[in-house]
PDB file of C-alpha atoms in Angstrom:
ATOM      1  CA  UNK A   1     -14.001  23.562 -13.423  1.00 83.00           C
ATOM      2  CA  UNK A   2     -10.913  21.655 -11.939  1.00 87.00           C
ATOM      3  CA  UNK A   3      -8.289  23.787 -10.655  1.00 91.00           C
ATOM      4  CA  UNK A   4      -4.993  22.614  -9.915  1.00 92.00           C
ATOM      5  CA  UNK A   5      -4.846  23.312  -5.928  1.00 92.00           C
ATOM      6  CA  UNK A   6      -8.164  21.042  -6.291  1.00 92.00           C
ATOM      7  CA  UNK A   7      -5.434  18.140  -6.490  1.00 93.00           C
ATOM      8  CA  UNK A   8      -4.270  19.025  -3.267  1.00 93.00           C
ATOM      9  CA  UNK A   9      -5.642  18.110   0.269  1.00 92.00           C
ATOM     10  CA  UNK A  10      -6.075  20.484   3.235  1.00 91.00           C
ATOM     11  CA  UNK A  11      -5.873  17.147   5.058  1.00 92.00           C
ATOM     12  CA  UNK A  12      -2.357  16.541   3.620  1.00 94.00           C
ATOM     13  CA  UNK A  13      -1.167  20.545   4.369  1.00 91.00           C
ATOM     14  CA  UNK A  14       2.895  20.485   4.512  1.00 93.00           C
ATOM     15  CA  UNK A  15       3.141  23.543   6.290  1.00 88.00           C
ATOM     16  CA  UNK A  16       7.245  24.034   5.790  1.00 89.00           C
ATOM     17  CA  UNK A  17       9.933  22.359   4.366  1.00 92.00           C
ATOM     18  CA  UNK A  18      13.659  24.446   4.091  1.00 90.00           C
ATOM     19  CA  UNK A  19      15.120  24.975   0.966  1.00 89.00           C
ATOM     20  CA  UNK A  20      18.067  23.179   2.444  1.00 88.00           C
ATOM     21  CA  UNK A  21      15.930  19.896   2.607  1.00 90.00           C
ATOM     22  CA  UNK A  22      15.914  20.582  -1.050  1.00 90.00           C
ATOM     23  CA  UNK A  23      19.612  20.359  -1.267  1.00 86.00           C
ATOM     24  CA  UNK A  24      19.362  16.585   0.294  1.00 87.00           C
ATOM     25  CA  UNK A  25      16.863  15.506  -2.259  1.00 92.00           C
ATOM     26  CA  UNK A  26      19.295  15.233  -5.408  1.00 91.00           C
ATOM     27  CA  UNK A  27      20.579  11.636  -4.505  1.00 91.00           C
ATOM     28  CA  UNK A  28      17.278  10.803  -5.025  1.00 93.00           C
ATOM     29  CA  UNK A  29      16.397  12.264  -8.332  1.00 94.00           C
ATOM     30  CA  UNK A  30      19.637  10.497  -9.790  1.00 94.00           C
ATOM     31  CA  UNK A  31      18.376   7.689  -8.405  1.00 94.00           C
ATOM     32  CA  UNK A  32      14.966   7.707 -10.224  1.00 95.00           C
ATOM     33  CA  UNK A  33      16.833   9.082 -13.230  1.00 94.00           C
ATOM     34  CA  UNK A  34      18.862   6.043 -13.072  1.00 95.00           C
ATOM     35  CA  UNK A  35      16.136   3.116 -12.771  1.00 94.00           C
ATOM     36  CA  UNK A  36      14.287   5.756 -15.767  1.00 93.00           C
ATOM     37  CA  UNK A  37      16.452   4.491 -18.262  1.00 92.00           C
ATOM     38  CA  UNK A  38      15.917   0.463 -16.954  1.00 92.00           C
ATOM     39  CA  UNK A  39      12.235   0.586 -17.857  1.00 88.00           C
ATOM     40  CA  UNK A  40       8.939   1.451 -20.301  1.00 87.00           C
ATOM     41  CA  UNK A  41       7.237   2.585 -17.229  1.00 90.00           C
ATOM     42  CA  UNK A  42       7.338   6.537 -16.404  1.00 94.00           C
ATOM     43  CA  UNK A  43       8.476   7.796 -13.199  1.00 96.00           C
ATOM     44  CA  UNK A  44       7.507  11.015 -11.528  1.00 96.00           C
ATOM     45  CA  UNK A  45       8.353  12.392  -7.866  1.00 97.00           C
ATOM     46  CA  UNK A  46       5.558  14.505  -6.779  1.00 97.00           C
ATOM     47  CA  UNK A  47       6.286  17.700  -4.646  1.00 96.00           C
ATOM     48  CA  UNK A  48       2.945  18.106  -1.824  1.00 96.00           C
ATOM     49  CA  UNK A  49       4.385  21.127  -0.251  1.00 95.00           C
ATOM     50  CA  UNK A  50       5.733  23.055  -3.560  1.00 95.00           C
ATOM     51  CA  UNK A  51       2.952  21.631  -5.259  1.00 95.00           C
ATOM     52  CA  UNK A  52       4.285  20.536  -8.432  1.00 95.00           C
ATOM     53  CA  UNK A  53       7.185  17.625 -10.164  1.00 96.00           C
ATOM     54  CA  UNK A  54      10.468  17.314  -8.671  1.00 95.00           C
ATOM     55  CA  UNK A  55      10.962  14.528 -11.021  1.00 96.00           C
ATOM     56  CA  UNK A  56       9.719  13.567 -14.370  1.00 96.00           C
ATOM     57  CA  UNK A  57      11.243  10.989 -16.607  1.00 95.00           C
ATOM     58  CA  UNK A  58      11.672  11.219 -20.184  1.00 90.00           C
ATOM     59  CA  UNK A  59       9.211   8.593 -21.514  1.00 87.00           C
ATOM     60  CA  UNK A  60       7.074   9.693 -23.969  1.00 87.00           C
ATOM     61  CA  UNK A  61       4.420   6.981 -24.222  1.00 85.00           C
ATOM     62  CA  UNK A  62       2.891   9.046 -21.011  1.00 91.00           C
ATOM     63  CA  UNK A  63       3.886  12.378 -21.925  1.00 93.00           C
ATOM     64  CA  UNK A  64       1.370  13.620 -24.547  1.00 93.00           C
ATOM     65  CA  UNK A  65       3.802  15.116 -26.650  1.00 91.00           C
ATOM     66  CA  UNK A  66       5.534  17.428 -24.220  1.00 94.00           C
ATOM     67  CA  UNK A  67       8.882  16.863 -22.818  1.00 95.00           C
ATOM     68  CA  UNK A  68       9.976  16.187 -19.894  1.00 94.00           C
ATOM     69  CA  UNK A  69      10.879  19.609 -18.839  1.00 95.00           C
ATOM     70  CA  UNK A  70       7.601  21.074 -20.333  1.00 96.00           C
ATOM     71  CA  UNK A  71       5.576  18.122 -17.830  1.00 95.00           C
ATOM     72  CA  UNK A  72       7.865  19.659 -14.863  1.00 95.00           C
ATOM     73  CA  UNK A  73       6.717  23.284 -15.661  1.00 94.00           C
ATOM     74  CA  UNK A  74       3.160  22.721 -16.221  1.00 95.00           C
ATOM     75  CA  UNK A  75       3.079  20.586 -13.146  1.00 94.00           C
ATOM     76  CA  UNK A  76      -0.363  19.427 -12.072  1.00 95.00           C
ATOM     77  CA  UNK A  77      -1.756  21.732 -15.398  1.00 95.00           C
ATOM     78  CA  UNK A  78      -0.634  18.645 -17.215  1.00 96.00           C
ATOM     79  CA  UNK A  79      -3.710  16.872 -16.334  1.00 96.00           C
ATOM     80  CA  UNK A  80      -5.973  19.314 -16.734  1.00 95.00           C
ATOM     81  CA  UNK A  81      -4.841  19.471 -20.279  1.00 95.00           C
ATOM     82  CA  UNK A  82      -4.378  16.127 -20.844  1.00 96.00           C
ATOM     83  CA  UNK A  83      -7.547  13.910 -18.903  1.00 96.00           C
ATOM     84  CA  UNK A  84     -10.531  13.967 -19.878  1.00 95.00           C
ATOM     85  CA  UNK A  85     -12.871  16.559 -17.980  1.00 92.00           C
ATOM     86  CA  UNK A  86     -15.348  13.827 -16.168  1.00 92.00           C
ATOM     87  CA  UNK A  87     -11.910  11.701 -14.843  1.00 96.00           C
ATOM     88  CA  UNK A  88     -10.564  14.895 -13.358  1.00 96.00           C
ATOM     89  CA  UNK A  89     -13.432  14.971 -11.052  1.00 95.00           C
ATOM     90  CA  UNK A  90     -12.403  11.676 -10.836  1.00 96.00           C
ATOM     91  CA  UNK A  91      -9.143  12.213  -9.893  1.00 96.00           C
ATOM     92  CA  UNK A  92      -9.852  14.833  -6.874  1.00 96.00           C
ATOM     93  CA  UNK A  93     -12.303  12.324  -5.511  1.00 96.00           C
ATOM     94  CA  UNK A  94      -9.672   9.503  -5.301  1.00 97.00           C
ATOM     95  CA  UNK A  95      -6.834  12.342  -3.952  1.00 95.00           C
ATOM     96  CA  UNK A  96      -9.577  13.069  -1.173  1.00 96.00           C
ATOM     97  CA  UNK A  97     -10.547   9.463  -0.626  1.00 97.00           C
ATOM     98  CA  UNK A  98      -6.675   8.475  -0.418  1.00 96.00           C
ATOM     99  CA  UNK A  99      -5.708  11.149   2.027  1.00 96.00           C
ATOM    100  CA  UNK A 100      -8.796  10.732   4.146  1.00 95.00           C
ATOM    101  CA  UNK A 101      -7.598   6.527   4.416  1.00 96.00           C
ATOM    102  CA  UNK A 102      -4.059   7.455   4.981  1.00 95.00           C
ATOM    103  CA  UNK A 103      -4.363   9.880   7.769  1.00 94.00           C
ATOM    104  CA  UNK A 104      -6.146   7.521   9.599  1.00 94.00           C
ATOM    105  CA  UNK A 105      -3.078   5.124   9.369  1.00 95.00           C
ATOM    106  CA  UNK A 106      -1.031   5.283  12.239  1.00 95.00           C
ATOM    107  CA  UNK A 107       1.822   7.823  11.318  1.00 94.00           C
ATOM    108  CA  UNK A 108       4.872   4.797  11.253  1.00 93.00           C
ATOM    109  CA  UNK A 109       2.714   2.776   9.061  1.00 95.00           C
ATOM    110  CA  UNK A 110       1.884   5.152   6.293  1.00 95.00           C
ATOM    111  CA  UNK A 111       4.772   4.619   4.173  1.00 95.00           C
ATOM    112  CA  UNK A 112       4.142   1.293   3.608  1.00 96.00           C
ATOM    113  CA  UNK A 113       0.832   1.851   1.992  1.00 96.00           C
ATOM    114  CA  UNK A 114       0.604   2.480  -1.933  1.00 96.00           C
ATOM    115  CA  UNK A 115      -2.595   3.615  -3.824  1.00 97.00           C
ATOM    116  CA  UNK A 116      -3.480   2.547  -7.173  1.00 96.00           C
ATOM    117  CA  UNK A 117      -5.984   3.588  -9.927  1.00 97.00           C
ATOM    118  CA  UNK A 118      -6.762   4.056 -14.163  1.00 96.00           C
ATOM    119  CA  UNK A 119      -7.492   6.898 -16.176  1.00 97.00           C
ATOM    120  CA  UNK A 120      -7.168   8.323 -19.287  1.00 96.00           C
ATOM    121  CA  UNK A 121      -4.764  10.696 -20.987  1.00 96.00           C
ATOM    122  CA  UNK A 122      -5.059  12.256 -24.439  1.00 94.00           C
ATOM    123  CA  UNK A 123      -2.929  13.189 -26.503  1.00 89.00           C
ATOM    124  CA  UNK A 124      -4.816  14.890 -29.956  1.00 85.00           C
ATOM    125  CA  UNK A 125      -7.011  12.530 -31.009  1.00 84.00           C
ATOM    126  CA  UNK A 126      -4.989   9.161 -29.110  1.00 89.00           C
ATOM    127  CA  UNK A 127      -6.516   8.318 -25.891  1.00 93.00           C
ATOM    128  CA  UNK A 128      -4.604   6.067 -23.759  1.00 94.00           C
ATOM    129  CA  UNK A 129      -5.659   4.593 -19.990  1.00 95.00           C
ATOM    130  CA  UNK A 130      -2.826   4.534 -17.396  1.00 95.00           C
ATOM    131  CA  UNK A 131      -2.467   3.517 -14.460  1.00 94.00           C
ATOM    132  CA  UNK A 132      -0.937   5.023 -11.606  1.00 96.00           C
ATOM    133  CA  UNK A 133       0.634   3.975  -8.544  1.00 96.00           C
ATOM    134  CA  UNK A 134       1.869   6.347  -5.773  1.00 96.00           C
ATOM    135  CA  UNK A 135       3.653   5.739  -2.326  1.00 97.00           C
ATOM    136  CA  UNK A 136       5.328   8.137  -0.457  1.00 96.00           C
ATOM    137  CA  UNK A 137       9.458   8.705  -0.348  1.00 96.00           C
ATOM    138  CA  UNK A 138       9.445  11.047   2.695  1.00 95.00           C
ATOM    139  CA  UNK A 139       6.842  12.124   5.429  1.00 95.00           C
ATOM    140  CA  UNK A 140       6.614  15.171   7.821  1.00 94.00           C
ATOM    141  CA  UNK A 141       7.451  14.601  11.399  1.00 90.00           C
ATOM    142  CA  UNK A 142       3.590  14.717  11.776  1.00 92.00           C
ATOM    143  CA  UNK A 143       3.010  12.042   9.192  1.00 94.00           C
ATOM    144  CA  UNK A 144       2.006  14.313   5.915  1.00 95.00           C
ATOM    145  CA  UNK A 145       3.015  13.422   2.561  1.00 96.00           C
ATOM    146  CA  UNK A 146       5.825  16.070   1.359  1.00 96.00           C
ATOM    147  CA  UNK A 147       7.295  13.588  -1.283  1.00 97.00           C
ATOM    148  CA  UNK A 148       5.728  10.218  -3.374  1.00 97.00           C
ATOM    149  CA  UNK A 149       6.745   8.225  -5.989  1.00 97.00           C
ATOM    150  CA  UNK A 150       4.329   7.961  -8.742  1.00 96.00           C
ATOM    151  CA  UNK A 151       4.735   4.923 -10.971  1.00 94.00           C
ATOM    152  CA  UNK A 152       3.118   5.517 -14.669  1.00 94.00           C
ATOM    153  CA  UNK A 153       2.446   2.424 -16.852  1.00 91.00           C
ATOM    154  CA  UNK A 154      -0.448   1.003 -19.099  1.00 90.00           C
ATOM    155  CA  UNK A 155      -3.394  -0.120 -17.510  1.00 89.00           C
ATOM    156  CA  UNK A 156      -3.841  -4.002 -16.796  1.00 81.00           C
ATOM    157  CA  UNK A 157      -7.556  -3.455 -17.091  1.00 82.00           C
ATOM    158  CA  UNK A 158      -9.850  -2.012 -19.622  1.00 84.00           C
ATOM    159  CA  UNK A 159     -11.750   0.491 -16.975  1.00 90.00           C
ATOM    160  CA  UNK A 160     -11.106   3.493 -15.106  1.00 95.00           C
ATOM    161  CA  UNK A 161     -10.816   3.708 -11.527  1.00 95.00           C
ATOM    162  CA  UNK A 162     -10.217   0.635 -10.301  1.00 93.00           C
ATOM    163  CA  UNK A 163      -9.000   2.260  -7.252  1.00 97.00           C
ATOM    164  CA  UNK A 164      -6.852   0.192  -5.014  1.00 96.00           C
ATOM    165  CA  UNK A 165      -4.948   0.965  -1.564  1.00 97.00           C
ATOM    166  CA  UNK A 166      -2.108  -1.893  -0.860  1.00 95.00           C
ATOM    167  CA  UNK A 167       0.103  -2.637   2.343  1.00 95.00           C
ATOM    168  CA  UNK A 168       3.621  -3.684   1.468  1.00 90.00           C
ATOM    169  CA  UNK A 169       4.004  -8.229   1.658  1.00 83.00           C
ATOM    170  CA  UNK A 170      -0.266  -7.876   2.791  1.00 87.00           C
ATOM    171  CA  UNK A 171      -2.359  -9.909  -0.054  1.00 86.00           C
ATOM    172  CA  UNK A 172      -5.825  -8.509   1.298  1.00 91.00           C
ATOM    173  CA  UNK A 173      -6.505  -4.569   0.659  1.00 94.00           C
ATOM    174  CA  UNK A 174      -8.458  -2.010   0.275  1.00 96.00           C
ATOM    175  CA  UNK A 175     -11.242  -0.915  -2.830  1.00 97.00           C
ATOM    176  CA  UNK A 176     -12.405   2.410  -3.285  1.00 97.00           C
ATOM    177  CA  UNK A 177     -16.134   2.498  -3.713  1.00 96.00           C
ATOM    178  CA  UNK A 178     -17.426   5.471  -5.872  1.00 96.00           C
ATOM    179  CA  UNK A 179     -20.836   4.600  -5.504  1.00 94.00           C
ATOM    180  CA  UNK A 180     -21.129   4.326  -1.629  1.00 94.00           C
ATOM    181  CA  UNK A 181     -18.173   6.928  -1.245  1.00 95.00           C
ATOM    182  CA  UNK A 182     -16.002   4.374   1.187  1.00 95.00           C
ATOM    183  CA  UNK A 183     -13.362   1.932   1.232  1.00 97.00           C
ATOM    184  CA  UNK A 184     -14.328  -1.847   1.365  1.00 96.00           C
ATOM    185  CA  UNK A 185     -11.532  -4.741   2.720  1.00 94.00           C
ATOM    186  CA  UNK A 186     -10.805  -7.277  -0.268  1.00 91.00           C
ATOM    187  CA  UNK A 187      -9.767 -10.546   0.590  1.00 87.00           C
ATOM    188  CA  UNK A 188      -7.143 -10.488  -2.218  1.00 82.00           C
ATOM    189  CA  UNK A 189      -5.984 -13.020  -4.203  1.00 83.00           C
ATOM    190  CA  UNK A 190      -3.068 -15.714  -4.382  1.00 82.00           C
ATOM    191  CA  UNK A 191      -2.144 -18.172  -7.057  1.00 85.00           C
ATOM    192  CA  UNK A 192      -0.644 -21.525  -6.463  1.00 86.00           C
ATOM    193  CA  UNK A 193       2.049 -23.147  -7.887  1.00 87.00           C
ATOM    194  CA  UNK A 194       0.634 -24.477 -10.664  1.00 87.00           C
ATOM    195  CA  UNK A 195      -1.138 -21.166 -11.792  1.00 87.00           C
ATOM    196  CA  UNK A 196       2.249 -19.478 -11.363  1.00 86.00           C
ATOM    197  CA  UNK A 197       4.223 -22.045 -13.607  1.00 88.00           C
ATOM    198  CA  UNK A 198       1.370 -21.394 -16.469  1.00 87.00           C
ATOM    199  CA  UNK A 199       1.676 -17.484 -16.412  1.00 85.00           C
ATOM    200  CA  UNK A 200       5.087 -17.497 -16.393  1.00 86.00           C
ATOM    201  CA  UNK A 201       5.910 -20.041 -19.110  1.00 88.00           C
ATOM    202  CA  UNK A 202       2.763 -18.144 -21.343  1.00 85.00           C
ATOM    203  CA  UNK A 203       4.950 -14.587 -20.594  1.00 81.00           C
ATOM    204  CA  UNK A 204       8.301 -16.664 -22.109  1.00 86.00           C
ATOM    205  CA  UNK A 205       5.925 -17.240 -25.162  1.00 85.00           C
ATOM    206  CA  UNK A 206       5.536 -20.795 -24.607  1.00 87.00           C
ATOM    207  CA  UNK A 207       2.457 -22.273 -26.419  1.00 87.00           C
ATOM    208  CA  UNK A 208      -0.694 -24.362 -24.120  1.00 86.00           C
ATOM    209  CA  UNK A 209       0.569 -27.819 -25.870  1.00 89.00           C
ATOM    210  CA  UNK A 210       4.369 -26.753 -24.974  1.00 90.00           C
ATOM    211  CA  UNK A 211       3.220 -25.966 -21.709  1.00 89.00           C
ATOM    212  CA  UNK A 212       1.699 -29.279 -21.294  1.00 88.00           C
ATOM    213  CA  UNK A 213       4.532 -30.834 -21.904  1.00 87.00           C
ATOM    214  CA  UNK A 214       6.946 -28.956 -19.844  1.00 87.00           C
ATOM    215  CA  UNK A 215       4.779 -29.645 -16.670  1.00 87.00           C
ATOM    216  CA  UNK A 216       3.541 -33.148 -17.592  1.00 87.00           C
ATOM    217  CA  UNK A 217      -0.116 -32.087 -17.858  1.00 86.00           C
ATOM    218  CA  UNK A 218      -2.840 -32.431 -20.474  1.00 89.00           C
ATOM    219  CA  UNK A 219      -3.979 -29.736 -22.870  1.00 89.00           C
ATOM    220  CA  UNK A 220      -6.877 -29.931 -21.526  1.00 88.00           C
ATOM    221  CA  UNK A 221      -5.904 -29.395 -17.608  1.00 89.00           C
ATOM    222  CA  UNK A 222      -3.680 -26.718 -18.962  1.00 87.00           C
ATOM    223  CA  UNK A 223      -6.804 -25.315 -20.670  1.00 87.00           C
ATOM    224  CA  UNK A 224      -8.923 -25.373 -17.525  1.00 87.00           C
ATOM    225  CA  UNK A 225      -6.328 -23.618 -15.256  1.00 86.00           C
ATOM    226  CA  UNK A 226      -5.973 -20.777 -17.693  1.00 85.00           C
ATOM    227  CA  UNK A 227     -10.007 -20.416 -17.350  1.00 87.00           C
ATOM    228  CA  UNK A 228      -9.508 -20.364 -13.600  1.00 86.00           C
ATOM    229  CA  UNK A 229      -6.823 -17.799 -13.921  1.00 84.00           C
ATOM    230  CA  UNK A 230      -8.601 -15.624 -16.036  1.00 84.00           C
ATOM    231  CA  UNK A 231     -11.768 -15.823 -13.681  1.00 84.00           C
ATOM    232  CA  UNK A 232      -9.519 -15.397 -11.081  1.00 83.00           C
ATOM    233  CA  UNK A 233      -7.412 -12.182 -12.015  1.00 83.00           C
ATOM    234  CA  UNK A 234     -10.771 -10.894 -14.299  1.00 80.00           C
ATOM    235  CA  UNK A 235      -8.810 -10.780 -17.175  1.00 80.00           C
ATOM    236  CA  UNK A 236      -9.792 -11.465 -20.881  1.00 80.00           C
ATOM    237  CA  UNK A 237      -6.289 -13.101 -21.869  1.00 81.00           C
ATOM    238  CA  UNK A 238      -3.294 -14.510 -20.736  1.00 81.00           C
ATOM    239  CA  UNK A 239      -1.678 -10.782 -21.952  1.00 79.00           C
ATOM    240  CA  UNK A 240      -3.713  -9.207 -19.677  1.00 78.00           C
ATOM    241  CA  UNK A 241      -3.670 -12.398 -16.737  1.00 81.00           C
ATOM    242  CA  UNK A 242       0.378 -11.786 -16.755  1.00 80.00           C
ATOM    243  CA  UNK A 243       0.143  -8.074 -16.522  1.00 77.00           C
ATOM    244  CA  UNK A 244      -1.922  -8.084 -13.497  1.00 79.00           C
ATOM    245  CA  UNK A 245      -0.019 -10.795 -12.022  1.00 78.00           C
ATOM    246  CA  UNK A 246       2.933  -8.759 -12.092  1.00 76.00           C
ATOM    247  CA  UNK A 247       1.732  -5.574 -11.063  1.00 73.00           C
ATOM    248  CA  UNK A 248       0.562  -7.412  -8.198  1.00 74.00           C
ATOM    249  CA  UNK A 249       3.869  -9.271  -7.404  1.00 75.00           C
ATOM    250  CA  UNK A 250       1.888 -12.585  -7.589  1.00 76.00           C
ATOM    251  CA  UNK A 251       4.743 -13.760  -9.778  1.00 72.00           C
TER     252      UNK A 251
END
């Protein structure tokens, strides 16, 4: 049975952090509160050496019918209430796997890395799959995690897992095997112009035959680059071709 000092690494041990550190951290929560209200997404600041939430925003699509304040005070409880049982295995795997890749990073390097990966929450009978994305906001002198960002929104996939580790401006990264319990280099992937003009004229709501005509092409070219996008990104639609394309920043 998952406990919830399972979701925290011995390899990511902050030993000591001051309360007066805590004092210097508030700028910081008003900041979070601030871009809160500017998006759907939900926004959490996770606390490695108090283990628990500095930060939770008030959204409730990702909240499982708590508040805010009750997400705080459960802390990492939340997910053991809320995830299925199988994923929460799930989840300590990836927390392992993700600490084990970043401590091999070199210790100025690590805070441009963000990890990414689905699961599920319930709430009653409604099951939901997220995804997360988490990067850290402040490291120990000796290159441990004591605060990340965690960035809640709906999944651009329709599978859990799907875990991902990024370098800030790098289009190649890293995939989390489950099966072979290691991380494999992707290549990536990059759209050209063309591809870009089509998913961002279909996220305006533009129709294939307006498209056509706004970039002097013919239904049926416009027709074959959507196929190529969709084999590309490994979506089903263009709904789910823009999403990833802007959680990627391929936009």
């Amino acid at each position: 049975m998952v406990r919830t000092d399972d979701f925290f690494m011995s390899s990511n041990a902050v030993l000591n952090i001051p309360e007066e550190e805590y004092k210097r951290v508030d700028l910081l929560i008003d900041t979070f509160d601030a871009i809160s209200r500017t998006t759907y997404q939900s926004l959490y600041i996770i606390d490695y050496y108090k283990k628990n939430f500095l930060y939770v925003s008030g959204n409730p699509l990702f909240l499982c019918g708590n508040t805010a304040q009750e997400v705080r005070r459960l802390g990492y409880m939340f997910y053991i209430k809320h995830v299925p049982e199988r994923e929460q295995e799930m989840l300590i795997e990836i927390n392992r796997a993700g600490f084990d890749f970043h401590n091999k990073i070199p210790v100025t390097e690590r805070a441009k890395y963000t990890i990414s990966y689905n699961f599920h929450l319930l709430n009653g009978k409604k099951k939901i799959l997220i995804n997360h994305k988490l990067t850290p906001v402040q490291l120990t002198g000796d290159g441990k995690v004591w605060l990340a960002a965690c960035v809640v929104s709906l999944s651009s996939r329709d599978a859990v897992g799907c875990v991902e580790m990024r370098k800030i401006d790098e289009t190649a990264f890293w995939s989390y095997s489950f099966e072979n319990k290691r991380w494999k280099e992707e290549a990536g992937v990059v759209l050209n112009e063309r591809e870009r003009d089509i998913l961002l004229l279909s996220a305006q709501g533009y129709s294939m035959n307006e498209i056509a005509d706004k970039i002097c092409l013919s239904i049926d070219t416009i027709k074959f680059y959507r196929r190529k996008l969709f084999e590309k990104l490994n979506a089903k639609n263009i709904t789910e071709a823009t999403a990833f394309a802007a959680n990627h920043k391929l936009l």
